[in-house]
PDB file of C-alpha atoms in Angstrom:
ATOM      1  CA  MET A   1      32.463 -74.042  27.572  1.00 53.00           C
ATOM      2  CA  VAL A   2      30.776 -73.227  24.320  1.00 68.00           C
ATOM      3  CA  THR A   3      31.190 -75.998  21.768  1.00 80.00           C
ATOM      4  CA  TYR A   4      32.846 -74.653  18.658  1.00 84.00           C
ATOM      5  CA  LYS A   5      32.045 -76.054  15.276  1.00 89.00           C
ATOM      6  CA  PHE A   6      35.468 -75.311  13.842  1.00 92.00           C
ATOM      7  CA  HIS A   7      38.541 -76.812  15.409  1.00 93.00           C
ATOM      8  CA  GLN A   8      42.077 -75.757  14.658  1.00 94.00           C
ATOM      9  CA  TYR A   9      44.402 -78.550  13.623  1.00 95.00           C
ATOM     10  CA  GLN A  10      48.104 -78.724  12.928  1.00 95.00           C
ATOM     11  CA  VAL A  11      48.626 -81.179  10.067  1.00 95.00           C
ATOM     12  CA  VAL A  12      52.057 -82.431   9.075  1.00 95.00           C
ATOM     13  CA  GLY A  13      52.690 -84.477   5.959  1.00 93.00           C
ATOM     14  CA  ARG A  14      55.136 -85.153   3.171  1.00 92.00           C
ATOM     15  CA  ALA A  15      55.456 -87.004  -0.086  1.00 92.00           C
ATOM     16  CA  LEU A  16      56.369 -90.669   0.109  1.00 92.00           C
ATOM     17  CA  PRO A  17      60.112 -91.303  -0.107  1.00 92.00           C
ATOM     18  CA  SER A  18      61.193 -92.548  -3.541  1.00 89.00           C
ATOM     19  CA  GLU A  19      64.458 -93.497  -5.253  1.00 90.00           C
ATOM     20  CA  THR A  20      64.950 -89.945  -6.514  1.00 90.00           C
ATOM     21  CA  ASP A  21      64.087 -88.314  -3.225  1.00 87.00           C
ATOM     22  CA  GLU A  22      65.069 -90.222  -0.118  1.00 89.00           C
ATOM     23  CA  HIS A  23      64.036 -87.550   2.341  1.00 91.00           C
ATOM     24  CA  PRO A  24      61.255 -85.424   0.940  1.00 92.00           C
ATOM     25  CA  LYS A  25      60.507 -82.089   2.554  1.00 93.00           C
ATOM     26  CA  ILE A  26      58.011 -82.163   5.389  1.00 94.00           C
ATOM     27  CA  TYR A  27      55.205 -79.636   5.291  1.00 94.00           C
ATOM     28  CA  ARG A  28      53.101 -78.392   8.136  1.00 94.00           C
ATOM     29  CA  MET A  29      49.817 -76.529   7.940  1.00 93.00           C
ATOM     30  CA  LYS A  30      47.473 -75.000  10.436  1.00 94.00           C
ATOM     31  CA  LEU A  31      43.895 -75.499   9.318  1.00 93.00           C
ATOM     32  CA  TRP A  32      40.357 -75.094  10.470  1.00 94.00           C
ATOM     33  CA  ALA A  33      37.968 -77.955  10.004  1.00 93.00           C
ATOM     34  CA  THR A  34      35.033 -79.474  11.797  1.00 93.00           C
ATOM     35  CA  ASN A  35      36.821 -82.750  12.432  1.00 92.00           C
ATOM     36  CA  GLU A  36      40.144 -84.504  11.894  1.00 92.00           C
ATOM     37  CA  VAL A  37      39.127 -86.322   8.746  1.00 94.00           C
ATOM     38  CA  ARG A  38      38.172 -83.081   7.080  1.00 94.00           C
ATOM     39  CA  ALA A  39      41.375 -81.468   8.275  1.00 94.00           C
ATOM     40  CA  LYS A  40      43.478 -84.138   6.607  1.00 94.00           C
ATOM     41  CA  SER A  41      41.509 -83.782   3.410  1.00 94.00           C
ATOM     42  CA  LYS A  42      41.948 -80.023   3.446  1.00 94.00           C
ATOM     43  CA  PHE A  43      45.662 -80.462   4.011  1.00 95.00           C
ATOM     44  CA  TRP A  44      46.044 -82.467   0.823  1.00 95.00           C
ATOM     45  CA  TYR A  45      43.873 -79.982  -1.036  1.00 94.00           C
ATOM     46  CA  PHE A  46      46.172 -77.124  -0.157  1.00 94.00           C
ATOM     47  CA  LEU A  47      49.356 -79.114  -0.567  1.00 94.00           C
ATOM     48  CA  ARG A  48      48.327 -80.214  -4.048  1.00 93.00           C
ATOM     49  CA  LYS A  49      48.012 -76.573  -5.005  1.00 93.00           C
ATOM     50  CA  LEU A  50      51.484 -75.780  -3.772  1.00 93.00           C
ATOM     51  CA  LYS A  51      53.569 -78.887  -4.467  1.00 92.00           C
ATOM     52  CA  LYS A  52      53.456 -81.837  -6.835  1.00 92.00           C
ATOM     53  CA  VAL A  53      52.099 -84.287  -4.268  1.00 92.00           C
ATOM     54  CA  LYS A  54      48.779 -86.015  -3.754  1.00 92.00           C
ATOM     55  CA  LYS A  55      47.268 -88.067  -0.998  1.00 93.00           C
ATOM     56  CA  SER A  56      48.024 -91.217  -2.967  1.00 93.00           C
ATOM     57  CA  ASN A  57      51.748 -90.505  -3.101  1.00 91.00           C
ATOM     58  CA  GLY A  58      52.068 -88.794   0.239  1.00 93.00           C
ATOM     59  CA  GLN A  59      51.838 -89.681   3.879  1.00 93.00           C
ATOM     60  CA  MET A  60      50.363 -87.954   6.871  1.00 93.00           C
ATOM     61  CA  LEU A  61      52.852 -87.681   9.666  1.00 94.00           C
ATOM     62  CA  ALA A  62      50.903 -85.991  12.439  1.00 93.00           C
ATOM     63  CA  ILE A  63      47.655 -84.274  13.117  1.00 94.00           C
ATOM     64  CA  ASN A  64      47.133 -82.493  16.409  1.00 94.00           C
ATOM     65  CA  GLU A  65      44.358 -80.275  17.597  1.00 94.00           C
ATOM     66  CA  ILE A  66      45.473 -76.840  18.699  1.00 93.00           C
ATOM     67  CA  PHE A  67      43.635 -75.489  21.720  1.00 93.00           C
ATOM     68  CA  GLU A  68      43.293 -71.928  22.840  1.00 91.00           C
ATOM     69  CA  LYS A  69      46.014 -70.849  25.214  1.00 91.00           C
ATOM     70  CA  SER A  70      44.019 -68.230  27.134  1.00 90.00           C
ATOM     71  CA  PRO A  71      40.288 -68.724  26.621  1.00 89.00           C
ATOM     72  CA  THR A  72      39.354 -66.202  29.298  1.00 88.00           C
ATOM     73  CA  LYS A  73      41.202 -63.271  27.729  1.00 90.00           C
ATOM     74  CA  ILE A  74      39.418 -61.128  25.174  1.00 91.00           C
ATOM     75  CA  LYS A  75      41.463 -60.641  22.040  1.00 92.00           C
ATOM     76  CA  ASN A  76      41.087 -58.863  18.746  1.00 94.00           C
ATOM     77  CA  TYR A  77      41.522 -61.287  15.876  1.00 95.00           C
ATOM     78  CA  GLY A  78      42.352 -60.263  12.337  1.00 95.00           C
ATOM     79  CA  ILE A  79      41.521 -62.822   9.667  1.00 95.00           C
ATOM     80  CA  TRP A  80      42.780 -62.604   6.104  1.00 95.00           C
ATOM     81  CA  LEU A  81      40.697 -64.642   3.713  1.00 94.00           C
ATOM     82  CA  ARG A  82      40.273 -65.506   0.083  1.00 95.00           C
ATOM     83  CA  TYR A  83      36.752 -66.248  -0.995  1.00 95.00           C
ATOM     84  CA  GLN A  84      34.928 -67.065  -4.150  1.00 95.00           C
ATOM     85  CA  SER A  85      31.986 -64.881  -4.998  1.00 94.00           C
ATOM     86  CA  ARG A  86      29.625 -65.295  -7.911  1.00 94.00           C
ATOM     87  CA  THR A  87      31.929 -63.222 -10.097  1.00 94.00           C
ATOM     88  CA  GLY A  88      35.424 -64.247  -9.041  1.00 94.00           C
ATOM     89  CA  TYR A  89      37.914 -64.580  -6.224  1.00 95.00           C
ATOM     90  CA  HIS A  90      38.491 -61.783  -3.729  1.00 95.00           C
ATOM     91  CA  ASN A  91      40.696 -61.184  -0.741  1.00 96.00           C
ATOM     92  CA  MET A  92      39.366 -59.799   2.460  1.00 95.00           C
ATOM     93  CA  TYR A  93      40.556 -58.738   5.867  1.00 95.00           C
ATOM     94  CA  LYS A  94      38.095 -58.970   8.752  1.00 95.00           C
ATOM     95  CA  GLU A  95      38.398 -58.237  12.438  1.00 95.00           C
ATOM     96  CA  TYR A  96      36.623 -59.939  15.298  1.00 94.00           C
ATOM     97  CA  ARG A  97      36.615 -59.565  19.021  1.00 93.00           C
ATOM     98  CA  ASP A  98      36.422 -62.891  20.806  1.00 92.00           C
ATOM     99  CA  THR A  99      37.986 -64.925  23.559  1.00 92.00           C
ATOM    100  CA  THR A 100      39.210 -67.771  21.370  1.00 92.00           C
ATOM    101  CA  LEU A 101      40.514 -68.075  17.832  1.00 93.00           C
ATOM    102  CA  ASN A 102      38.045 -70.848  17.051  1.00 93.00           C
ATOM    103  CA  GLY A 103      35.235 -68.565  18.118  1.00 92.00           C
ATOM    104  CA  ALA A 104      36.506 -65.794  15.877  1.00 93.00           C
ATOM    105  CA  VAL A 105      36.800 -68.173  12.919  1.00 94.00           C
ATOM    106  CA  GLU A 106      33.267 -69.389  13.510  1.00 93.00           C
ATOM    107  CA  GLN A 107      32.108 -65.763  13.608  1.00 93.00           C
ATOM    108  CA  MET A 108      33.892 -65.161  10.343  1.00 94.00           C
ATOM    109  CA  TYR A 109      32.218 -68.078   8.583  1.00 94.00           C
ATOM    110  CA  THR A 110      28.782 -67.096   9.746  1.00 94.00           C
ATOM    111  CA  GLU A 111      29.360 -63.454   8.851  1.00 94.00           C
ATOM    112  CA  MET A 112      30.590 -64.296   5.359  1.00 95.00           C
ATOM    113  CA  ALA A 113      27.585 -66.514   4.857  1.00 95.00           C
ATOM    114  CA  SER A 114      25.176 -63.821   5.967  1.00 95.00           C
ATOM    115  CA  ARG A 115      26.781 -60.715   4.490  1.00 95.00           C
ATOM    116  CA  HIS A 116      28.160 -62.102   1.249  1.00 94.00           C
ATOM    117  CA  ARG A 117      26.274 -65.383   0.796  1.00 94.00           C
ATOM    118  CA  VAL A 118      29.597 -67.218   0.677  1.00 93.00           C
ATOM    119  CA  ARG A 119      29.395 -70.821   1.840  1.00 93.00           C
ATOM    120  CA  HIS A 120      32.047 -72.403   3.962  1.00 91.00           C
ATOM    121  CA  HIS A 121      33.685 -74.387   1.205  1.00 92.00           C
ATOM    122  CA  CYS A 122      34.319 -71.258  -0.864  1.00 93.00           C
ATOM    123  CA  ILE A 123      36.403 -69.622   1.848  1.00 94.00           C
ATOM    124  CA  GLN A 124      40.122 -70.131   2.351  1.00 94.00           C
ATOM    125  CA  ILE A 125      41.737 -68.691   5.426  1.00 94.00           C
ATOM    126  CA  ILE A 126      45.052 -67.177   4.458  1.00 94.00           C
ATOM    127  CA  LYS A 127      46.200 -65.967   7.821  1.00 93.00           C
ATOM    128  CA  THR A 128      44.918 -65.244  11.292  1.00 94.00           C
ATOM    129  CA  ALA A 129      46.549 -63.136  13.956  1.00 93.00           C
ATOM    130  CA  THR A 130      45.766 -61.585  17.288  1.00 94.00           C
ATOM    131  CA  ILE A 131      45.962 -57.863  16.786  1.00 93.00           C
ATOM    132  CA  PRO A 132      46.943 -55.516  19.590  1.00 93.00           C
ATOM    133  CA  ALA A 133      44.334 -52.848  20.172  1.00 89.00           C
ATOM    134  CA  LYS A 134      46.363 -50.037  18.590  1.00 92.00           C
ATOM    135  CA  LEU A 135      46.621 -51.776  15.252  1.00 93.00           C
ATOM    136  CA  CYS A 136      42.950 -52.599  14.774  1.00 92.00           C
ATOM    137  CA  LYS A 137      41.522 -51.141  11.622  1.00 93.00           C
ATOM    138  CA  ARG A 138      37.791 -51.570  11.940  1.00 92.00           C
ATOM    139  CA  GLU A 139      35.685 -49.091  13.867  1.00 92.00           C
ATOM    140  CA  SER A 140      33.318 -51.808  15.013  1.00 91.00           C
ATOM    141  CA  THR A 141      36.080 -53.521  17.001  1.00 92.00           C
ATOM    142  CA  LYS A 142      37.757 -50.272  18.039  1.00 92.00           C
ATOM    143  CA  GLN A 143      34.599 -48.993  19.692  1.00 91.00           C
ATOM    144  CA  PHE A 144      34.980 -51.651  22.383  1.00 91.00           C
ATOM    145  CA  HIS A 145      38.524 -50.602  23.233  1.00 91.00           C
ATOM    146  CA  ASN A 146      37.352 -48.565  26.168  1.00 87.00           C
ATOM    147  CA  SER A 147      38.216 -49.499  29.704  1.00 85.00           C
ATOM    148  CA  LYS A 148      35.248 -47.531  31.020  1.00 88.00           C
ATOM    149  CA  ILE A 149      32.747 -48.917  28.571  1.00 89.00           C
ATOM    150  CA  LYS A 150      29.149 -48.284  29.501  1.00 91.00           C
ATOM    151  CA  PHE A 151      25.950 -48.719  27.558  1.00 91.00           C
ATOM    152  CA  PRO A 152      22.349 -49.547  28.390  1.00 91.00           C
ATOM    153  CA  LEU A 153      20.516 -52.562  27.075  1.00 89.00           C
ATOM    154  CA  VAL A 154      17.771 -50.836  25.215  1.00 87.00           C
ATOM    155  CA  HIS A 155      15.282 -53.534  24.222  1.00 85.00           C
ATOM    156  CA  ARG A 156      14.720 -56.240  26.801  1.00 85.00           C
ATOM    157  CA  THR A 157      12.920 -59.317  25.518  1.00 84.00           C
ATOM    158  CA  VAL A 158      12.071 -61.550  28.455  1.00 82.00           C
ATOM    159  CA  ARG A 159      12.587 -65.189  27.631  1.00 85.00           C
ATOM    160  CA  PRO A 160      11.273 -68.173  29.575  1.00 87.00           C
ATOM    161  CA  PRO A 161      14.198 -69.725  31.435  1.00 86.00           C
ATOM    162  CA  THR A 162      13.756 -73.093  29.780  1.00 85.00           C
ATOM    163  CA  ARG A 163      12.348 -74.086  26.404  1.00 85.00           C
ATOM    164  CA  LYS A 164       9.734 -76.165  28.206  1.00 87.00           C
ATOM    165  CA  LEU A 165       8.056 -73.091  29.688  1.00 87.00           C
ATOM    166  CA  LYS A 166       7.573 -71.501  26.276  1.00 88.00           C
ATOM    167  CA  THR A 167       3.932 -70.709  25.412  1.00 88.00           C
ATOM    168  CA  THR A 168       2.487 -69.391  22.179  1.00 90.00           C
ATOM    169  CA  TYR A 169       0.129 -66.968  23.881  1.00 91.00           C
ATOM    170  CA  LYS A 170       0.822 -64.658  26.780  1.00 88.00           C
ATOM    171  CA  ALA A 171      -1.700 -63.054  29.095  1.00 91.00           C
ATOM    172  CA  SER A 172      -0.198 -59.571  29.088  1.00 89.00           C
ATOM    173  CA  ARG A 173       2.126 -57.464  26.980  1.00 89.00           C
ATOM    174  CA  PRO A 174       5.769 -57.712  27.982  1.00 85.00           C
ATOM    175  CA  ASN A 175       7.647 -54.866  29.612  1.00 85.00           C
ATOM    176  CA  LEU A 176      10.624 -54.101  27.381  1.00 83.00           C
ATOM    177  CA  PHE A 177      12.298 -51.523  29.620  1.00 81.00           C
ATOM    178  CA  MET A 178      15.553 -52.350  31.374  1.00 73.00           C
TER     179      MET A 178
ATOM    180  CA  PRO B   1      15.796 -42.681  30.933  1.00 83.00           C
ATOM    181  CA  PHE B   2      18.169 -45.594  31.517  1.00 88.00           C
ATOM    182  CA  LYS B   3      19.341 -46.509  34.971  1.00 89.00           C
ATOM    183  CA  ARG B   4      21.006 -49.921  34.594  1.00 90.00           C
ATOM    184  CA  TYR B   5      23.982 -49.882  32.299  1.00 91.00           C
ATOM    185  CA  VAL B   6      26.220 -52.642  31.079  1.00 91.00           C
ATOM    186  CA  GLU B   7      29.530 -51.629  32.624  1.00 90.00           C
ATOM    187  CA  ILE B   8      32.513 -53.259  34.204  1.00 91.00           C
ATOM    188  CA  GLY B   9      31.437 -54.146  37.712  1.00 90.00           C
ATOM    189  CA  ARG B  10      27.705 -54.440  37.048  1.00 92.00           C
ATOM    190  CA  VAL B  11      26.156 -57.375  38.888  1.00 93.00           C
ATOM    191  CA  ALA B  12      23.711 -59.355  36.797  1.00 93.00           C
ATOM    192  CA  LEU B  13      21.444 -62.333  37.296  1.00 92.00           C
ATOM    193  CA  VAL B  14      21.676 -65.212  34.868  1.00 92.00           C
ATOM    194  CA  ASN B  15      18.179 -65.904  33.546  1.00 88.00           C
ATOM    195  CA  TYR B  16      18.774 -68.716  31.045  1.00 88.00           C
ATOM    196  CA  GLY B  17      21.000 -71.674  30.658  1.00 84.00           C
ATOM    197  CA  LYS B  18      23.206 -73.818  32.794  1.00 86.00           C
ATOM    198  CA  ASP B  19      24.011 -71.124  35.368  1.00 83.00           C
ATOM    199  CA  TYR B  20      20.407 -70.070  35.832  1.00 88.00           C
ATOM    200  CA  GLY B  21      19.816 -68.046  38.978  1.00 88.00           C
ATOM    201  CA  LYS B  22      23.422 -67.152  39.686  1.00 89.00           C
ATOM    202  CA  LEU B  23      24.630 -63.662  40.418  1.00 92.00           C
ATOM    203  CA  VAL B  24      27.569 -62.799  38.205  1.00 92.00           C
ATOM    204  CA  VAL B  25      29.705 -59.733  37.668  1.00 93.00           C
ATOM    205  CA  ILE B  26      30.336 -58.269  34.217  1.00 93.00           C
ATOM    206  CA  VAL B  27      34.090 -58.198  34.041  1.00 92.00           C
ATOM    207  CA  ASP B  28      34.601 -57.080  30.448  1.00 92.00           C
ATOM    208  CA  VAL B  29      32.607 -56.506  27.285  1.00 92.00           C
ATOM    209  CA  ILE B  30      33.506 -58.614  24.260  1.00 92.00           C
ATOM    210  CA  ASP B  31      31.259 -56.990  21.711  1.00 88.00           C
ATOM    211  CA  GLN B  32      27.723 -55.780  21.154  1.00 89.00           C
ATOM    212  CA  ASN B  33      26.111 -58.966  22.399  1.00 91.00           C
ATOM    213  CA  ARG B  34      28.530 -60.676  24.726  1.00 91.00           C
ATOM    214  CA  ALA B  35      30.295 -60.015  27.968  1.00 92.00           C
ATOM    215  CA  LEU B  36      32.993 -61.729  29.942  1.00 92.00           C
ATOM    216  CA  VAL B  37      31.351 -62.695  33.158  1.00 92.00           C
ATOM    217  CA  ASP B  38      32.801 -63.922  36.435  1.00 92.00           C
ATOM    218  CA  SER B  39      31.599 -65.115  39.809  1.00 91.00           C
ATOM    219  CA  PRO B  40      33.438 -66.404  42.885  1.00 90.00           C
ATOM    220  CA  ASP B  41      32.300 -69.971  42.251  1.00 87.00           C
ATOM    221  CA  MET B  42      32.684 -70.287  38.490  1.00 89.00           C
ATOM    222  CA  VAL B  43      35.296 -70.120  35.764  1.00 89.00           C
ATOM    223  CA  ARG B  44      35.333 -66.855  33.882  1.00 90.00           C
ATOM    224  CA  THR B  45      33.151 -67.369  30.776  1.00 91.00           C
ATOM    225  CA  GLN B  46      31.551 -65.378  28.046  1.00 91.00           C
ATOM    226  CA  MET B  47      27.809 -64.858  28.146  1.00 92.00           C
ATOM    227  CA  ASN B  48      25.312 -63.311  25.837  1.00 92.00           C
ATOM    228  CA  PHE B  49      23.485 -60.288  27.235  1.00 92.00           C
ATOM    229  CA  LYS B  50      20.260 -62.057  26.405  1.00 90.00           C
ATOM    230  CA  ARG B  51      21.058 -64.474  29.208  1.00 90.00           C
ATOM    231  CA  LEU B  52      21.627 -61.745  31.766  1.00 91.00           C
ATOM    232  CA  SER B  53      19.264 -59.514  33.688  1.00 91.00           C
ATOM    233  CA  LEU B  54      21.068 -56.453  34.998  1.00 92.00           C
ATOM    234  CA  THR B  55      20.584 -55.531  38.644  1.00 92.00           C
ATOM    235  CA  ASP B  56      21.034 -52.233  40.438  1.00 91.00           C
ATOM    236  CA  ILE B  57      24.184 -53.384  42.158  1.00 90.00           C
ATOM    237  CA  THR B  58      27.636 -52.449  40.887  1.00 91.00           C
ATOM    238  CA  ILE B  59      31.034 -53.072  42.369  1.00 91.00           C
ATOM    239  CA  ASP B  60      34.221 -51.133  41.895  1.00 89.00           C
ATOM    240  CA  ILE B  61      36.653 -53.142  39.796  1.00 89.00           C
ATOM    241  CA  LYS B  62      39.052 -52.531  36.964  1.00 88.00           C
ATOM    242  CA  ARG B  63      38.792 -54.373  33.658  1.00 85.00           C
ATOM    243  CA  VAL B  64      39.205 -58.144  34.138  1.00 84.00           C
ATOM    244  CA  PRO B  65      40.426 -58.391  37.724  1.00 88.00           C
ATOM    245  CA  LYS B  66      42.095 -61.432  39.225  1.00 89.00           C
ATOM    246  CA  LYS B  67      39.796 -63.804  41.082  1.00 89.00           C
ATOM    247  CA  LYS B  68      41.115 -62.664  44.481  1.00 91.00           C
ATOM    248  CA  THR B  69      40.551 -58.956  43.719  1.00 91.00           C
ATOM    249  CA  LEU B  70      37.095 -59.788  42.400  1.00 91.00           C
ATOM    250  CA  ILE B  71      36.129 -61.615  45.590  1.00 91.00           C
ATOM    251  CA  ALA B  72      37.581 -58.782  47.712  1.00 91.00           C
ATOM    252  CA  ALA B  73      35.641 -56.195  45.716  1.00 90.00           C
ATOM    253  CA  MET B  74      32.454 -58.205  46.076  1.00 89.00           C
ATOM    254  CA  GLU B  75      32.960 -58.274  49.836  1.00 89.00           C
ATOM    255  CA  ALA B  76      33.692 -54.557  49.912  1.00 88.00           C
ATOM    256  CA  GLY B  77      30.617 -53.815  47.817  1.00 86.00           C
ATOM    257  CA  ASP B  78      28.552 -56.088  50.066  1.00 88.00           C
ATOM    258  CA  VAL B  79      26.868 -57.670  47.081  1.00 89.00           C
ATOM    259  CA  LYS B  80      25.359 -60.623  48.927  1.00 89.00           C
ATOM    260  CA  ASN B  81      23.594 -58.541  51.580  1.00 90.00           C
ATOM    261  CA  LYS B  82      22.452 -55.877  49.149  1.00 91.00           C
ATOM    262  CA  TRP B  83      20.964 -58.597  46.951  1.00 91.00           C
ATOM    263  CA  GLU B  84      19.238 -60.460  49.761  1.00 90.00           C
ATOM    264  CA  ASN B  85      17.729 -57.251  51.126  1.00 91.00           C
ATOM    265  CA  SER B  86      16.546 -55.957  47.773  1.00 91.00           C
ATOM    266  CA  SER B  87      12.925 -56.677  46.894  1.00 91.00           C
ATOM    267  CA  TRP B  88      13.976 -58.662  43.803  1.00 90.00           C
ATOM    268  CA  GLY B  89      16.387 -60.780  45.820  1.00 91.00           C
ATOM    269  CA  ARG B  90      13.868 -61.397  48.574  1.00 93.00           C
ATOM    270  CA  LYS B  91      11.236 -62.486  46.052  1.00 93.00           C
ATOM    271  CA  LEU B  92      13.612 -65.040  44.592  1.00 92.00           C
ATOM    272  CA  ILE B  93      14.489 -66.393  48.028  1.00 92.00           C
ATOM    273  CA  VAL B  94      10.799 -66.791  48.865  1.00 93.00           C
ATOM    274  CA  GLN B  95      10.168 -68.544  45.532  1.00 91.00           C
ATOM    275  CA  GLU B  96      13.013 -70.916  46.225  1.00 90.00           C
ATOM    276  CA  ARG B  97      11.697 -71.655  49.715  1.00 91.00           C
ATOM    277  CA  ARG B  98       8.203 -72.319  48.439  1.00 91.00           C
ATOM    278  CA  ALA B  99       9.464 -74.659  45.754  1.00 91.00           C
ATOM    279  CA  SER B 100      11.478 -76.666  48.259  1.00 91.00           C
ATOM    280  CA  LEU B 101       8.668 -77.342  50.755  1.00 90.00           C
ATOM    281  CA  ASN B 102       7.894 -80.927  51.578  1.00 92.00           C
ATOM    282  CA  ASP B 103       4.376 -82.189  52.273  1.00 93.00           C
ATOM    283  CA  PHE B 104       4.597 -81.619  56.019  1.00 94.00           C
ATOM    284  CA  ASP B 105       5.756 -78.046  55.446  1.00 92.00           C
ATOM    285  CA  ARG B 106       2.838 -77.459  53.115  1.00 93.00           C
ATOM    286  CA  PHE B 107       0.498 -78.780  55.789  1.00 95.00           C
ATOM    287  CA  LYS B 108       1.982 -76.386  58.313  1.00 94.00           C
ATOM    288  CA  LEU B 109       1.666 -73.583  55.757  1.00 94.00           C
ATOM    289  CA  MET B 110      -2.012 -74.404  55.271  1.00 95.00           C
ATOM    290  CA  LEU B 111      -2.648 -74.221  59.011  1.00 96.00           C
ATOM    291  CA  ALA B 112      -0.774 -70.946  59.268  1.00 95.00           C
ATOM    292  CA  LYS B 113      -2.783 -69.467  56.415  1.00 95.00           C
ATOM    293  CA  ILE B 114      -6.069 -70.536  58.014  1.00 96.00           C
ATOM    294  CA  LYS B 115      -5.003 -69.041  61.335  1.00 96.00           C
ATOM    295  CA  ARG B 116      -4.011 -65.762  59.705  1.00 96.00           C
ATOM    296  CA  ALA B 117      -7.277 -65.577  57.769  1.00 96.00           C
ATOM    297  CA  GLY B 118      -9.163 -66.201  61.015  1.00 96.00           C
ATOM    298  CA  LEU B 119      -7.393 -63.308  62.770  1.00 96.00           C
ATOM    299  CA  VAL B 120      -8.031 -60.987  59.826  1.00 96.00           C
ATOM    300  CA  LYS B 121     -11.733 -61.889  59.825  1.00 95.00           C
ATOM    301  CA  GLN B 122     -11.949 -61.240  63.577  1.00 94.00           C
ATOM    302  CA  GLU B 123     -10.501 -57.753  63.176  1.00 94.00           C
ATOM    303  CA  LEU B 124     -12.769 -57.106  60.227  1.00 94.00           C
ATOM    304  CA  SER B 125     -15.897 -58.115  62.140  1.00 93.00           C
ATOM    305  CA  LYS B 126     -14.827 -55.883  65.049  1.00 93.00           C
ATOM    306  CA  LEU B 127     -14.475 -52.927  62.694  1.00 92.00           C
ATOM    307  CA  LYS B 128     -17.817 -53.725  61.079  1.00 92.00           C
ATOM    308  CA  LYS B 129     -19.536 -53.746  64.493  1.00 91.00           C
ATOM    309  CA  GLN B 130     -17.941 -50.378  65.325  1.00 91.00           C
ATOM    310  CA  SER B 131     -19.068 -48.777  62.101  1.00 89.00           C
ATOM    311  CA  THR B 132     -22.682 -50.040  62.394  1.00 86.00           C
ATOM    312  CA  ALA B 133     -22.940 -49.259  66.113  1.00 74.00           C
TER     313      ALA B 133
END
C-alpha cells in the first residue's frame, strides 16, 4: 500500500476532575496528523479554542488511529477547510477523488501548498465527507463520473524501470507516442 | 491517431515499481493520473499511469468487477494466450529466458550459434559459387 503522510486519529480527552466539577465533559475529536504525538498536541490546540481547558489541567483518555474501511473503492471526498492566507482567514471547500480519506487529505495539503502557498500548519480541516456522485460540485471530479470513461495517454515518457538504470545521456530520441 | 485508450478493461503492463513486469487490468479510473488496477494474483491497488504501459488487449468488464468476474472475463478474453503470442509478449519471454540462463546453458547457446553461423556460411558460399559460375 502507499504510505500516507497524514494519519487520521480519534483523540478523546477531558479536563481533570476538580472539587467544582467531579465529572467533566469528555470531548472527542477526529484529527489528521503525521503521528500520535502531533495528534495529541493538535487536540489540545483545538480544545483550548473551544473550552477553558489546557493540556496542563486536562487528561488524554484515548487516542486511536482510524483506518480506511474500504481502501479499494474509489470515493469522492469533500473537504471543508479554514486557512490563513497572507491577508486573512478564508474558508474553502475542495473535492478530491481518491480511494482513501488519508489520501484525499494528503492531496488537499499538497494542493493548498502549490495553488495558494499555504503551509500545512496554516490549514484547519473543518469537516470531511464522502460525497455521492450526484452531489459533487466541481467539474474536475464530475468529469470522471463516467462508467464508460475512455481517454488516450497523449505524452508517453519512457522511464527506466529502476533508478539504477538512469543515465544522463541517451543514444536516441525517445518515442513519445502511445 | 490514438489506438490504445485508458478504459475499463484495458490490459496494461507495469513498467516501474514493485509489481514490475506484471499484466494488470484497469478496473476504474480515479483521476487524471491514477487508475484502480487489478490482477488475479494481487490486491486491487491504485497505480499511476506513469507506471503502466498500455497494451492492445482489452477485456469486457463493467466498472470494478468482483475478483471472480474479473478472472472469468480474463479467461473469456484469453488474455494470457493473446499476450504470449503477441510480438511484445514474446520479446519479454525471450528476455526473461536469456536472463535466467546458467553457465552450461550459455555454453550450449554458444555452440548452437556457431553451428547456425556455419550453416549460413555454407549456403552463402553455395550461392556465391552459383553466381560466379
